[in-house]
PDB file of C-alpha atoms and ligand atoms in Angstrom:
ATOM      1  CA  MET A   1      52.270 -18.820 -51.983  1.00 66.00           C
ATOM      2  CA  ALA A   2      51.062 -21.964 -50.243  1.00 69.00           C
ATOM      3  CA  GLU A   3      47.410 -22.722 -50.974  1.00 77.00           C
ATOM      4  CA  SER A   4      46.770 -24.668 -47.811  1.00 88.00           C
ATOM      5  CA  ILE A   5      48.122 -25.073 -44.329  1.00 91.00           C
ATOM      6  CA  ALA A   6      49.107 -28.312 -42.687  1.00 93.00           C
ATOM      7  CA  PHE A   7      48.528 -29.099 -39.046  1.00 93.00           C
ATOM      8  CA  SER A   8      47.784 -32.119 -36.863  1.00 93.00           C
ATOM      9  CA  LYS A   9      44.044 -32.062 -36.366  1.00 90.00           C
ATOM     10  CA  ALA A  10      44.038 -34.108 -33.162  1.00 89.00           C
ATOM     11  CA  ALA A  11      46.944 -32.267 -31.580  1.00 94.00           C
ATOM     12  CA  SER A  12      46.825 -29.948 -28.580  1.00 96.00           C
ATOM     13  CA  ARG A  13      46.305 -26.243 -29.158  1.00 97.00           C
ATOM     14  CA  GLU A  14      49.924 -25.675 -28.143  1.00 97.00           C
ATOM     15  CA  GLN A  15      51.094 -28.074 -30.839  1.00 97.00           C
ATOM     16  CA  ILE A  16      48.814 -26.526 -33.444  1.00 98.00           C
ATOM     17  CA  TYR A  17      50.104 -23.026 -32.656  1.00 98.00           C
ATOM     18  CA  ALA A  18      53.646 -24.381 -33.056  1.00 97.00           C
ATOM     19  CA  GLU A  19      52.744 -25.867 -36.432  1.00 97.00           C
ATOM     20  CA  ILE A  20      50.799 -22.955 -37.938  1.00 97.00           C
ATOM     21  CA  THR A  21      52.947 -20.032 -36.750  1.00 98.00           C
ATOM     22  CA  PRO A  22      55.868 -20.608 -39.166  1.00 97.00           C
ATOM     23  CA  GLN A  23      53.372 -21.225 -41.951  1.00 97.00           C
ATOM     24  CA  ILE A  24      51.657 -17.899 -41.220  1.00 97.00           C
ATOM     25  CA  ASP A  25      55.085 -16.251 -41.202  1.00 96.00           C
ATOM     26  CA  ALA A  26      55.810 -17.659 -44.667  1.00 95.00           C
ATOM     27  CA  LEU A  27      52.312 -16.814 -45.909  1.00 95.00           C
ATOM     28  CA  ILE A  28      52.489 -13.105 -45.072  1.00 95.00           C
ATOM     29  CA  ALA A  29      56.187 -12.579 -45.772  1.00 93.00           C
ATOM     30  CA  GLY A  30      55.694 -12.375 -49.522  1.00 88.00           C
ATOM     31  CA  GLU A  31      52.585 -10.172 -49.493  1.00 94.00           C
ATOM     32  CA  SER A  32      52.645  -6.453 -48.720  1.00 93.00           C
ATOM     33  CA  ASP A  33      48.888  -5.838 -48.632  1.00 96.00           C
ATOM     34  CA  LEU A  34      47.697  -5.608 -45.033  1.00 96.00           C
ATOM     35  CA  ILE A  35      44.055  -6.553 -45.659  1.00 97.00           C
ATOM     36  CA  ALA A  36      45.061  -9.606 -47.706  1.00 97.00           C
ATOM     37  CA  ASN A  37      47.349 -10.745 -44.900  1.00 97.00           C
ATOM     38  CA  LEU A  38      44.818 -10.150 -42.110  1.00 98.00           C
ATOM     39  CA  ALA A  39      42.186 -12.023 -44.123  1.00 98.00           C
ATOM     40  CA  ASN A  40      44.454 -15.036 -44.511  1.00 97.00           C
ATOM     41  CA  VAL A  41      45.513 -15.001 -40.854  1.00 98.00           C
ATOM     42  CA  ALA A  42      41.841 -15.004 -39.809  1.00 98.00           C
ATOM     43  CA  ALA A  43      41.198 -17.882 -42.230  1.00 98.00           C
ATOM     44  CA  VAL A  44      44.127 -19.928 -40.917  1.00 98.00           C
ATOM     45  CA  LEU A  45      43.086 -19.429 -37.282  1.00 98.00           C
ATOM     46  CA  GLU A  46      39.512 -20.409 -38.112  1.00 98.00           C
ATOM     47  CA  GLU A  47      40.618 -23.505 -39.999  1.00 97.00           C
ATOM     48  CA  ALA A  48      43.049 -24.573 -37.291  1.00 97.00           C
ATOM     49  CA  PHE A  49      40.873 -24.003 -34.213  1.00 97.00           C
ATOM     50  CA  SER A  50      37.258 -23.654 -35.451  1.00 97.00           C
ATOM     51  CA  PHE A  51      36.836 -20.546 -33.332  1.00 97.00           C
ATOM     52  CA  PHE A  52      33.313 -19.119 -33.125  1.00 98.00           C
ATOM     53  CA  TRP A  53      34.579 -15.735 -34.345  1.00 98.00           C
ATOM     54  CA  VAL A  54      38.077 -14.557 -35.178  1.00 98.00           C
ATOM     55  CA  GLY A  55      39.024 -11.270 -36.722  1.00 98.00           C
ATOM     56  CA  PHE A  56      40.626  -7.874 -36.580  1.00 98.00           C
ATOM     57  CA  TYR A  57      39.641  -4.355 -35.605  1.00 98.00           C
ATOM     58  CA  LEU A  58      41.906  -1.611 -36.942  1.00 98.00           C
ATOM     59  CA  LYS A  59      42.432   1.890 -35.567  1.00 98.00           C
ATOM     60  CA  LYS A  60      40.852   4.384 -37.919  1.00 97.00           C
ATOM     61  CA  GLY A  61      40.716   7.913 -36.540  1.00 97.00           C
ATOM     62  CA  ASP A  62      39.458   7.699 -32.973  1.00 97.00           C
ATOM     63  CA  GLN A  63      37.743   4.313 -33.238  1.00 98.00           C
ATOM     64  CA  LEU A  64      38.420   0.646 -33.896  1.00 98.00           C
ATOM     65  CA  VAL A  65      36.804  -0.401 -37.173  1.00 98.00           C
ATOM     66  CA  LEU A  66      35.971  -3.966 -38.203  1.00 98.00           C
ATOM     67  CA  GLY A  67      38.539  -5.559 -40.480  1.00 98.00           C
ATOM     68  CA  PRO A  68      38.895  -9.032 -42.013  1.00 98.00           C
ATOM     69  CA  PHE A  69      37.203 -11.766 -39.978  1.00 98.00           C
ATOM     70  CA  GLN A  70      35.672 -15.236 -40.030  1.00 98.00           C
ATOM     71  CA  GLY A  71      32.353 -15.872 -38.334  1.00 97.00           C
ATOM     72  CA  PRO A  72      28.959 -14.246 -37.906  1.00 96.00           C
ATOM     73  CA  LEU A  73      28.535 -10.552 -38.667  1.00 96.00           C
ATOM     74  CA  ALA A  74      29.922  -8.251 -36.023  1.00 96.00           C
ATOM     75  CA  CYS A  75      29.672  -4.673 -34.814  1.00 96.00           C
ATOM     76  CA  THR A  76      31.581  -2.371 -37.108  1.00 97.00           C
ATOM     77  CA  ARG A  77      32.883   0.352 -34.775  1.00 98.00           C
ATOM     78  CA  ILE A  78      34.191   0.228 -31.212  1.00 98.00           C
ATOM     79  CA  ASN A  79      35.317   3.237 -29.172  1.00 98.00           C
ATOM     80  CA  PHE A  80      38.671   2.994 -27.415  1.00 98.00           C
ATOM     81  CA  ASP A  81      36.932   3.002 -24.013  1.00 96.00           C
ATOM     82  CA  GLU A  82      34.370   0.347 -24.939  1.00 97.00           C
ATOM     83  CA  GLY A  83      34.238  -3.418 -24.754  1.00 97.00           C
ATOM     84  CA  VAL A  84      36.985  -5.976 -24.415  1.00 98.00           C
ATOM     85  CA  CYS A  85      38.514  -4.746 -27.677  1.00 98.00           C
ATOM     86  CA  GLY A  86      38.713  -1.128 -26.516  1.00 98.00           C
ATOM     87  CA  HIS A  87      40.160  -2.246 -23.190  1.00 98.00           C
ATOM     88  CA  ALA A  88      42.917  -4.324 -24.818  1.00 98.00           C
ATOM     89  CA  TYR A  89      43.687  -1.546 -27.290  1.00 98.00           C
ATOM     90  CA  SER A  90      43.885   1.185 -24.625  1.00 98.00           C
ATOM     91  CA  SER A  91      45.734  -0.862 -22.006  1.00 98.00           C
ATOM     92  CA  LEU A  92      48.171  -2.235 -24.636  1.00 98.00           C
ATOM     93  CA  LYS A  93      47.739  -5.650 -23.015  1.00 98.00           C
ATOM     94  CA  THR A  94      46.106  -8.921 -23.979  1.00 98.00           C
ATOM     95  CA  VAL A  95      42.773  -9.366 -22.218  1.00 98.00           C
ATOM     96  CA  VAL A  96      41.397 -12.847 -21.516  1.00 98.00           C
ATOM     97  CA  VAL A  97      37.729 -12.956 -20.498  1.00 98.00           C
ATOM     98  CA  PRO A  98      36.623 -16.400 -19.232  1.00 98.00           C
ATOM     99  CA  ASN A  99      32.957 -15.322 -19.011  1.00 98.00           C
ATOM    100  CA  VAL A 100      31.896 -12.347 -21.114  1.00 97.00           C
ATOM    101  CA  ASP A 101      28.803 -11.795 -18.943  1.00 96.00           C
ATOM    102  CA  GLU A 102      31.123 -10.881 -16.089  1.00 96.00           C
ATOM    103  CA  PHE A 103      33.160  -8.317 -18.043  1.00 95.00           C
ATOM    104  CA  PRO A 104      31.748  -4.823 -17.463  1.00 91.00           C
ATOM    105  CA  GLY A 105      31.085  -3.157 -20.793  1.00 91.00           C
ATOM    106  CA  HIS A 106      31.481  -6.279 -22.907  1.00 93.00           C
ATOM    107  CA  ILE A 107      29.953  -5.663 -26.344  1.00 93.00           C
ATOM    108  CA  ALA A 108      27.763  -8.628 -27.247  1.00 91.00           C
ATOM    109  CA  CYS A 109      27.891  -8.921 -31.027  1.00 88.00           C
ATOM    110  CA  SER A 110      26.396 -12.395 -30.596  1.00 88.00           C
ATOM    111  CA  SER A 111      24.654 -13.937 -27.603  1.00 90.00           C
ATOM    112  CA  ALA A 112      26.411 -17.215 -28.478  1.00 93.00           C
ATOM    113  CA  SER A 113      29.791 -15.773 -27.515  1.00 95.00           C
ATOM    114  CA  LYS A 114      30.763 -16.954 -24.018  1.00 97.00           C
ATOM    115  CA  SER A 115      34.489 -16.235 -23.626  1.00 98.00           C
ATOM    116  CA  GLU A 116      36.930 -14.027 -25.456  1.00 98.00           C
ATOM    117  CA  ILE A 117      40.583 -13.097 -25.904  1.00 98.00           C
ATOM    118  CA  VAL A 118      41.750  -9.811 -27.414  1.00 98.00           C
ATOM    119  CA  VAL A 119      45.387  -9.154 -28.362  1.00 98.00           C
ATOM    120  CA  PRO A 120      46.583  -5.621 -29.171  1.00 98.00           C
ATOM    121  CA  MET A 121      48.541  -5.107 -32.395  1.00 98.00           C
ATOM    122  CA  PHE A 122      51.405  -2.668 -32.713  1.00 97.00           C
ATOM    123  CA  ASP A 123      52.778  -0.824 -35.729  1.00 95.00           C
ATOM    124  CA  THR A 124      56.404  -0.462 -36.765  1.00 94.00           C
ATOM    125  CA  ALA A 125      56.747   2.539 -34.420  1.00 94.00           C
ATOM    126  CA  GLY A 126      55.383   0.518 -31.486  1.00 94.00           C
ATOM    127  CA  LYS A 127      52.021   2.322 -31.382  1.00 96.00           C
ATOM    128  CA  ALA A 128      48.740   0.433 -30.953  1.00 97.00           C
ATOM    129  CA  ALA A 129      47.247  -0.107 -34.403  1.00 97.00           C
ATOM    130  CA  GLY A 130      44.313  -2.427 -33.715  1.00 98.00           C
ATOM    131  CA  VAL A 131      43.410  -5.727 -32.105  1.00 98.00           C
ATOM    132  CA  LEU A 132      43.000  -9.400 -32.881  1.00 98.00           C
ATOM    133  CA  ASP A 133      39.737 -10.584 -31.313  1.00 98.00           C
ATOM    134  CA  VAL A 134      38.784 -14.237 -30.819  1.00 98.00           C
ATOM    135  CA  ASP A 135      35.430 -15.367 -29.425  1.00 98.00           C
ATOM    136  CA  SER A 136      34.390 -18.813 -28.245  1.00 98.00           C
ATOM    137  CA  ASP A 137      30.920 -20.246 -27.730  1.00 97.00           C
ATOM    138  CA  ARG A 138      32.314 -22.091 -24.695  1.00 97.00           C
ATOM    139  CA  LEU A 139      33.018 -20.605 -21.271  1.00 98.00           C
ATOM    140  CA  ASP A 140      36.648 -20.286 -20.193  1.00 98.00           C
ATOM    141  CA  ASP A 141      38.003 -21.451 -23.543  1.00 98.00           C
ATOM    142  CA  PHE A 142      41.219 -19.404 -23.605  1.00 98.00           C
ATOM    143  CA  SER A 143      44.374 -20.074 -21.634  1.00 98.00           C
ATOM    144  CA  GLU A 144      47.968 -18.950 -21.433  1.00 98.00           C
ATOM    145  CA  THR A 145      48.604 -21.177 -24.469  1.00 98.00           C
ATOM    146  CA  ASP A 146      46.268 -19.018 -26.543  1.00 98.00           C
ATOM    147  CA  ARG A 147      47.699 -15.782 -25.177  1.00 98.00           C
ATOM    148  CA  LEU A 148      51.246 -16.801 -26.103  1.00 98.00           C
ATOM    149  CA  GLY A 149      50.235 -18.372 -29.419  1.00 98.00           C
ATOM    150  CA  LEU A 150      48.136 -15.418 -30.568  1.00 98.00           C
ATOM    151  CA  GLU A 151      50.661 -12.824 -29.364  1.00 98.00           C
ATOM    152  CA  ARG A 152      53.344 -14.556 -31.445  1.00 98.00           C
ATOM    153  CA  ILE A 153      51.124 -14.490 -34.510  1.00 98.00           C
ATOM    154  CA  VAL A 154      50.243 -10.816 -33.962  1.00 98.00           C
ATOM    155  CA  HIS A 155      53.944 -10.048 -33.614  1.00 97.00           C
ATOM    156  CA  LEU A 156      54.492 -11.440 -37.130  1.00 96.00           C
ATOM    157  CA  LEU A 157      52.122  -8.764 -38.441  1.00 95.00           C
ATOM    158  CA  LYS A 158      54.048  -5.885 -36.879  1.00 92.00           C
ATOM    159  CA  GLY A 159      56.188  -5.177 -39.931  1.00 88.00           C
ATOM    160  CA  HIS A 160      53.011  -4.954 -42.018  1.00 90.00           C
ATOM    161  CA  LEU A 161      51.424  -2.292 -39.838  1.00 91.00           C
ATOM    162  CA  THR A 162      53.192   0.864 -40.915  1.00 86.00           C
ATOM    163  CA  ALA A 163      53.207   3.804 -38.529  1.00 79.00           C
TER     164      ALA A 163
HETATM  165  N1  SME B   1      32.986  -8.557 -27.796  1.00 69.14           N
HETATM  166  C1  SME B   1      33.822  -7.506 -28.333  1.00 69.14           C
HETATM  167  C2  SME B   1      33.196  -6.876 -29.543  1.00 69.14           C
HETATM  168  C3  SME B   1      33.607  -7.505 -30.825  1.00 69.14           C
HETATM  169  S1  SME B   1      32.853  -8.966 -31.137  1.00 69.14           S
HETATM  170  O1  SME B   1      33.109  -9.921 -30.084  1.00 69.14           O
HETATM  171  C4  SME B   1      33.276  -9.582 -32.596  1.00 69.14           C
HETATM  172  C5  SME B   1      34.097  -6.468 -27.278  1.00 69.14           C
HETATM  173  O2  SME B   1      33.519  -6.510 -26.188  1.00 69.14           O
HETATM  174  O3  SME B   1      34.911  -5.581 -27.529  1.00 69.14           O
END
């Protein structure tokens, strides 16, 4: 397994996504443990983009439960009808929130979080299995580039999320 990732530090986000995505693919291909893989994906995204918070919530019973992440401590359980995470999970669609204060029901784990993107994850049977959540301490920090880049990375995890 590679012990580090390589990317162009001064490059655009689009370029960095292009550089890290095949490396993430290679990183998780040889490891069957889901938590180990999610932990490394969170670490790579943090290293590449210095996000304020990046991590996973996994479906456990009838809630989303905090999984591997990088950043300040976060709320541990989210109901499917709560917050940006619950909305993305239930709608099966990526949700981009330019200003979290304007999203009804946003769960503020940290007052420093200003914008957010949440990408649903699907298992091998195509059912929603959790979400990838990324928070920024800047307003309007996420664009179509992030949606596409993060959805591609989440897609790589699909084979690891058994139904
Ligand atoms: N803001 C999220 C909760 C998770 S934290 O941001 C880590 C939400 O509204 O679902």
